[in-house]
Short mmCIF file of C-alpha atoms and ligand atoms in Angstrom, two decimals:
data_model
loop_
_atom_site.label_atom_id
_atom_site.label_comp_id
_atom_site.label_asym_id
_atom_site.label_seq_id
_atom_site.Cartn_x
_atom_site.Cartn_y
_atom_site.Cartn_z
CA UNK A 460 119.68 72.05 143.18
CA UNK A 461 118.41 76.30 142.67
CA UNK A 462 114.99 76.78 142.64
CA UNK A 463 114.71 77.82 139.23
CA UNK A 464 116.49 74.21 138.62
CA UNK A 465 113.60 72.51 140.87
CA UNK A 466 111.13 74.52 138.81
CA UNK A 467 112.39 73.06 135.88
CA UNK A 468 112.71 69.45 137.00
CA UNK A 469 109.03 69.41 138.02
CA UNK A 470 107.86 71.32 134.34
CA UNK A 471 110.03 68.41 133.07
CA UNK A 472 108.36 65.84 135.09
CA UNK A 473 104.59 66.55 134.77
CA UNK A 474 105.58 67.48 130.79
CA UNK A 475 107.02 63.94 130.84
CA UNK A 476 105.05 62.20 132.52
CA UNK A 477 101.10 63.37 131.97
CA UNK A 478 100.52 60.11 129.64
CA UNK A 479 101.64 58.19 132.72
CA UNK A 480 99.74 60.06 134.88
CA UNK A 481 96.01 60.26 132.66
CA UNK A 482 96.39 56.59 131.93
CA UNK A 483 96.95 55.62 135.89
CA UNK A 484 95.41 58.26 137.71
CA UNK A 485 92.65 60.19 134.76
CA UNK A 486 92.05 63.46 135.06
CA UNK A 487 92.97 63.97 138.66
CA UNK A 488 96.29 63.83 140.11
CA UNK A 489 96.23 63.68 144.24
CA UNK A 490 94.69 60.81 146.66
CA UNK A 491 90.93 59.58 146.98
CA UNK A 492 89.31 59.58 149.93
CA UNK A 493 88.56 56.04 150.61
CA UNK A 494 85.91 56.09 153.22
CA UNK A 495 85.15 52.74 152.35
CA UNK A 496 87.75 50.41 150.99
CA UNK A 497 86.01 49.04 147.62
CA UNK A 498 85.52 52.76 146.71
CA UNK A 499 87.42 53.00 143.00
CA UNK A 500 90.07 55.22 142.45
CA UNK A 501 88.39 57.62 140.58
CA UNK A 502 85.28 57.50 142.77
CA UNK A 503 87.52 58.15 145.88
CA UNK A 504 89.23 60.98 144.16
CA UNK A 505 86.15 62.78 143.53
CA UNK A 506 84.83 61.73 147.09
CA UNK A 507 88.27 63.62 148.28
CA UNK A 508 86.88 67.02 146.06
CA UNK A 509 83.22 66.68 147.33
CA UNK A 510 84.30 66.90 150.61
CA UNK A 511 87.11 69.74 149.88
CA UNK A 512 84.04 71.65 148.73
CA UNK A 513 82.20 70.92 152.49
CA UNK A 514 84.92 70.94 154.81
CA UNK A 515 86.10 74.75 152.94
CA UNK A 516 82.54 75.81 152.49
CA UNK A 517 83.26 76.55 148.63
CA UNK A 518 79.94 78.38 147.48
CA UNK A 519 77.76 77.48 144.19
CA UNK A 520 78.68 79.79 141.72
CA UNK A 521 82.00 80.32 143.24
CA UNK A 522 85.12 82.35 140.61
CA UNK A 523 88.04 79.90 141.60
CA UNK A 524 91.54 80.27 140.79
CA UNK A 525 92.86 76.45 141.08
CA UNK A 526 96.81 76.65 142.07
CA UNK A 527 98.81 73.64 140.23
CA UNK A 528 95.10 72.77 138.46
CA UNK A 529 96.88 69.28 137.39
CA UNK A 530 95.65 68.22 133.85
CA UNK A 531 92.16 70.59 135.45
CA UNK A 532 89.92 67.57 137.18
CA UNK A 533 88.95 69.69 139.86
CA UNK A 534 88.49 72.61 138.49
CA UNK A 535 86.15 70.69 135.53
CA UNK A 536 84.18 68.75 138.93
CA UNK A 537 83.75 72.60 140.29
CA UNK A 538 82.51 73.73 136.88
CA UNK A 539 80.32 71.19 136.65
CA UNK A 540 78.45 69.81 139.66
CA UNK A 541 78.98 72.87 140.90
CA UNK A 542 78.27 76.03 139.20
CA UNK A 543 82.11 77.53 139.15
CA UNK A 544 84.33 79.56 137.13
CA UNK A 545 87.93 78.25 137.39
CA UNK A 546 90.77 79.05 136.45
CA UNK A 547 93.72 76.51 136.60
CA UNK A 548 97.47 77.67 136.82
CA UNK A 549 100.04 74.83 136.15
CA UNK A 550 104.08 75.28 135.51
CA UNK A 551 103.22 72.28 133.28
CA UNK A 552 102.40 73.47 129.00
CA UNK A 553 101.66 69.87 128.44
CA UNK A 554 98.93 69.57 131.21
CA UNK A 555 97.58 73.27 130.38
CA UNK A 556 96.54 72.37 127.08
CA UNK A 557 95.33 68.90 128.06
CA UNK A 558 93.03 70.81 130.69
CA UNK A 559 92.01 73.22 127.71
CA UNK A 560 91.11 70.56 125.49
CA UNK A 561 89.01 68.44 127.93
CA UNK A 562 87.20 71.49 129.31
CA UNK A 563 86.06 72.19 125.97
CA UNK A 564 85.01 68.59 125.63
CA UNK A 565 83.19 68.35 129.00
CA UNK A 566 81.59 71.67 130.66
CA UNK A 567 81.94 74.56 127.30
CA UNK A 568 84.04 76.79 126.69
CA UNK A 569 84.67 79.53 129.32
CA UNK A 570 83.23 78.07 132.71
CA UNK A 571 87.02 76.65 132.93
CA UNK A 572 90.10 77.89 132.01
CA UNK A 573 94.12 77.48 131.86
CA UNK A 574 97.09 79.03 131.46
CA UNK A 575 100.32 78.32 132.37
CA UNK A 576 101.60 79.60 135.48
CA UNK A 577 104.34 79.76 138.32
CA UNK A 578 102.57 80.09 141.36
CA UNK A 579 105.98 81.30 142.86
CA UNK A 580 105.33 84.43 141.24
CA UNK A 581 100.97 85.46 141.28
CA UNK A 582 102.28 89.49 141.09
CA UNK A 583 100.36 89.65 137.42
CA UNK A 584 97.15 87.90 139.35
CA UNK A 585 94.41 91.03 140.26
CA UNK A 586 93.90 91.92 143.81
CA UNK A 587 90.36 90.52 144.94
CA UNK A 588 89.18 88.72 141.84
CA UNK A 589 88.23 85.10 143.00
CA UNK A 590 86.37 83.76 145.91
CA UNK A 591 88.00 80.63 146.03
CA UNK A 592 91.57 79.91 146.49
CA UNK A 593 91.52 75.77 145.09
CA UNK A 594 95.56 74.08 146.25
CA UNK A 595 95.19 70.22 145.99
CA UNK A 596 98.67 68.81 146.19
CA UNK A 597 100.79 71.85 144.41
CA UNK A 598 101.88 73.02 147.55
CA UNK A 599 104.31 70.78 148.59
CA UNK A 600 106.10 71.76 145.20
CA UNK A 601 106.95 75.75 146.13
CA UNK A 602 109.45 76.68 148.30
CA UNK A 603 108.30 79.84 149.95
CA UNK A 604 104.69 78.42 151.22
CA UNK A 605 103.97 81.41 153.24
CA UNK A 606 104.37 84.06 150.63
CA UNK A 607 102.37 82.01 148.46
CA UNK A 608 99.84 82.15 151.47
CA UNK A 609 99.76 85.78 151.35
CA UNK A 610 99.35 86.06 147.87
CA UNK A 611 96.16 84.06 148.03
CA UNK A 612 95.38 86.75 150.97
CA UNK A 613 95.61 89.52 148.10
CA UNK A 614 93.50 87.98 145.53
CA UNK A 615 90.93 86.58 147.37
CA UNK A 616 87.29 88.68 147.63
CA UNK A 617 86.46 89.73 151.45
CA UNK A 618 84.42 86.55 152.49
CA UNK A 619 86.63 83.88 149.83
CA UNK A 620 87.88 81.35 150.74
CA UNK A 621 91.39 78.81 150.41
CA UNK A 622 90.92 75.11 150.11
CA UNK A 623 93.59 73.53 150.46
CA UNK A 624 95.00 69.43 150.62
CA UNK A 625 98.66 69.50 151.48
CA UNK A 626 100.74 66.44 152.18
CA UNK A 627 102.32 67.32 155.69
CA UNK A 628 105.23 66.50 157.82
CA UNK A 629 103.99 64.75 161.53
CA UNK A 630 104.05 67.07 164.29
CA UNK A 631 107.37 66.84 166.13
CA UNK A 632 110.03 65.13 163.60
CA UNK A 633 113.34 65.61 164.71
CA UNK A 634 116.17 66.33 162.30
CA UNK A 635 117.26 62.49 161.49
CA UNK A 636 114.41 61.19 161.56
CA UNK A 637 112.69 63.89 158.90
CA UNK A 638 116.20 63.54 156.78
CA UNK A 639 115.75 59.23 156.98
CA UNK A 640 111.71 59.64 156.30
CA UNK A 641 110.87 61.85 154.51
CA UNK A 642 114.31 63.37 152.45
CA UNK A 643 113.63 60.22 149.75
CA UNK A 644 110.07 61.53 149.42
CA UNK A 645 111.16 64.62 148.50
CA UNK A 646 113.66 64.21 146.28
CA UNK A 647 111.16 61.31 144.37
CA UNK A 648 108.85 63.75 144.20
CA UNK A 649 110.71 66.67 143.48
CA UNK A 650 109.53 68.84 146.59
CA UNK A 651 111.75 71.55 148.42
CA UNK A 652 110.30 70.48 151.39
CA UNK A 653 106.84 69.99 153.57
CA UNK A 654 105.21 71.93 156.25
CA UNK A 655 103.12 70.25 158.94
CA UNK A 656 99.44 70.94 158.65
CA UNK A 657 99.72 73.25 161.93
CA UNK A 658 102.74 75.33 160.51
CA UNK A 659 100.10 75.80 157.30
CA UNK A 660 97.58 77.06 159.77
CA UNK A 661 100.20 79.56 161.62
CA UNK A 662 100.90 80.70 158.11
CA UNK A 663 97.63 81.08 157.66
CA UNK A 664 96.78 83.06 160.43
CA UNK A 665 99.93 85.56 160.12
CA UNK A 666 98.69 86.29 156.36
CA UNK A 667 94.93 87.46 158.13
CA UNK A 668 92.90 84.51 157.74
CA UNK A 669 90.00 83.29 160.30
CA UNK A 670 88.05 80.25 160.54
CA UNK A 671 91.57 78.64 159.76
CA UNK A 672 90.99 74.85 160.18
CA UNK A 673 92.59 71.26 159.66
CA UNK A 674 91.20 68.05 159.09
CA UNK A 675 93.37 64.80 159.23
CA UNK A 676 92.73 62.26 156.11
CA UNK A 677 95.83 60.22 156.25
CA UNK A 678 94.62 56.90 157.03
CA UNK A 679 91.20 57.36 155.10
CA UNK A 680 94.14 58.12 151.95
CA UNK A 681 96.28 55.84 152.31
CA UNK A 682 94.96 53.14 149.96
CA UNK A 683 95.88 55.59 146.84
CA UNK A 684 99.75 54.48 147.79
CA UNK A 685 99.01 50.79 147.81
CA UNK A 686 96.94 51.00 144.98
CA UNK A 687 100.17 52.89 143.47
CA UNK A 688 102.71 49.74 144.93
CA UNK A 689 100.78 47.43 143.21
CA UNK A 690 101.59 49.33 140.13
CA UNK A 691 104.97 48.87 140.59
CA UNK A 692 104.78 45.13 141.02
CA UNK A 693 103.59 44.59 137.30
CA UNK A 694 106.14 42.45 135.97
CA UNK A 695 106.11 44.80 132.95
CA UNK A 696 106.44 47.92 135.02
CA UNK A 697 109.65 45.91 136.63
CA UNK A 698 111.16 45.66 133.40
CA UNK A 699 110.59 49.04 131.98
CA UNK A 700 111.99 50.44 135.42
CA UNK A 701 115.08 48.92 134.54
CA UNK A 702 115.47 50.91 131.71
CA UNK A 703 113.94 53.89 133.04
CA UNK A 704 116.07 57.38 133.95
CA UNK A 705 117.33 57.89 137.20
CA UNK A 706 114.74 60.38 137.95
CA UNK A 707 112.13 58.17 136.95
CA UNK A 708 113.66 55.58 138.92
CA UNK A 709 113.68 57.65 142.50
CA UNK A 710 110.15 58.62 141.48
CA UNK A 711 108.97 55.05 140.98
CA UNK A 712 111.40 54.46 144.21
CA UNK A 713 109.44 57.13 146.55
CA UNK A 714 106.36 55.45 146.17
CA UNK A 715 107.06 52.94 149.16
CA UNK A 716 108.64 55.90 151.03
CA UNK A 717 105.23 57.60 150.89
CA UNK A 718 104.00 54.27 152.08
CA UNK A 719 106.12 53.97 154.87
CA UNK A 720 105.64 57.55 155.89
CA UNK A 721 102.29 57.31 156.26
CA UNK A 722 102.28 53.92 157.95
CA UNK A 723 105.42 55.51 160.89
CA UNK A 724 103.87 58.67 161.14
CA UNK A 725 106.52 60.85 159.66
CA UNK A 726 103.59 62.04 156.25
CA UNK A 727 100.40 63.09 157.52
CA UNK A 728 97.41 64.13 154.68
CA UNK A 729 95.63 67.57 156.11
CA UNK A 730 92.71 68.92 154.28
CA UNK A 731 93.13 72.82 155.55
CA UNK A 732 90.78 76.04 154.96
CA UNK A 733 90.21 79.13 155.94
CA UNK A 734 88.86 82.40 155.46
CA UNK A 735 89.95 86.20 154.19
CA UNK A 736 87.51 88.12 156.77
CA UNK A 737 85.56 90.77 155.65
CA UNK A 738 86.10 94.25 156.03
CA UNK A 739 89.73 94.11 156.38
C1 SAM B 908 100.35 66.16 142.54
S1 SAM B 908 99.95 67.97 140.88
C2 SAM B 908 98.27 68.05 141.64
C3 SAM B 908 97.17 67.85 139.97
C4 SAM B 908 95.99 68.71 140.77
N1 SAM B 908 95.79 69.68 141.44
C5 SAM B 908 94.98 67.83 141.10
O1 SAM B 908 94.55 67.56 141.69
O2 SAM B 908 94.51 66.98 140.14
C6 SAM B 908 100.96 68.97 141.50
C7 SAM B 908 100.54 70.05 140.72
O3 SAM B 908 101.39 71.75 140.50
C8 SAM B 908 101.73 71.70 139.23
N2 SAM B 908 102.95 73.14 140.24
C9 SAM B 908 103.82 72.39 140.73
N3 SAM B 908 104.84 73.43 140.99
C10 SAM B 908 104.42 74.34 140.30
C11 SAM B 908 104.13 76.00 140.16
N4 SAM B 908 105.42 76.25 140.52
N5 SAM B 908 103.34 76.55 139.57
C12 SAM B 908 102.24 75.72 139.33
N6 SAM B 908 102.32 74.85 139.72
C13 SAM B 908 102.87 74.31 139.98
C14 SAM B 908 101.74 71.13 138.54
O4 SAM B 908 102.67 71.45 137.54
C15 SAM B 908 100.94 69.53 139.03
O5 SAM B 908 99.91 70.46 138.09
#
């Protein structure tokens, strides 16, 4: 598949499956942080947001660019609880519309706005316009992650912060394990590829960032996929999958591939933070 074909497939995936995502995950389309096992899905997702705010030192009232904003879950939380002004971008027109409606209902106009924009090309956005680049589980979909990170360095004001959560490749995987364990995840979830947390850190340093840190949260986010796999065991879902398109069946199959890849260390979940130095 070419880059353009993959981008089209990603847009169609999020457009078409948006009712499904909203029904299962609400306004957030990301892992939950299960610090205690009895947390609900929604509370665990909110816990992940709050942990990223703390870890990446997101200041109250920041101007935030939310890259791959989904249905606006993060931007709405940041606007509501932390007084931030957020601009969310997504490749999915359906998500941009859903997020705009949710913002009108929840936080009032102007504090969180959303538009369709391809994160592979951020040239339209102004230099040094943001205090925070917030990116939860979108960079996996981007081909040239090093270029994306260089763009973040341009878009941030001096002293600005990167707050990133990403599905990562485990360290030191050989080619055979990568194709056996990660290819099914990449195919099902429409990812050109994953990086290890260390590679993300290297790209951030190469782009001039300092205070680069990462935390491995794999064990605390893994219960998310137990919940997802349980959905596939429902009899009505099994029946539906029998008549679903090949694309949707691949997507569903990747739930189990994710669970397995976390279990055997082929995949890790990382929270990554960095700061653009002042006086550059
Ligand atoms: C797993 S969802 C995460 C959504 C959101 N960050 C959240 O946590 O709820 C991935 C998001 O990345 C977006 N995305 C994927 N490729 C993109 C691209 N090239 N440009 C902009 N957004 C993209 C999708 O539209 C979707 O909103």
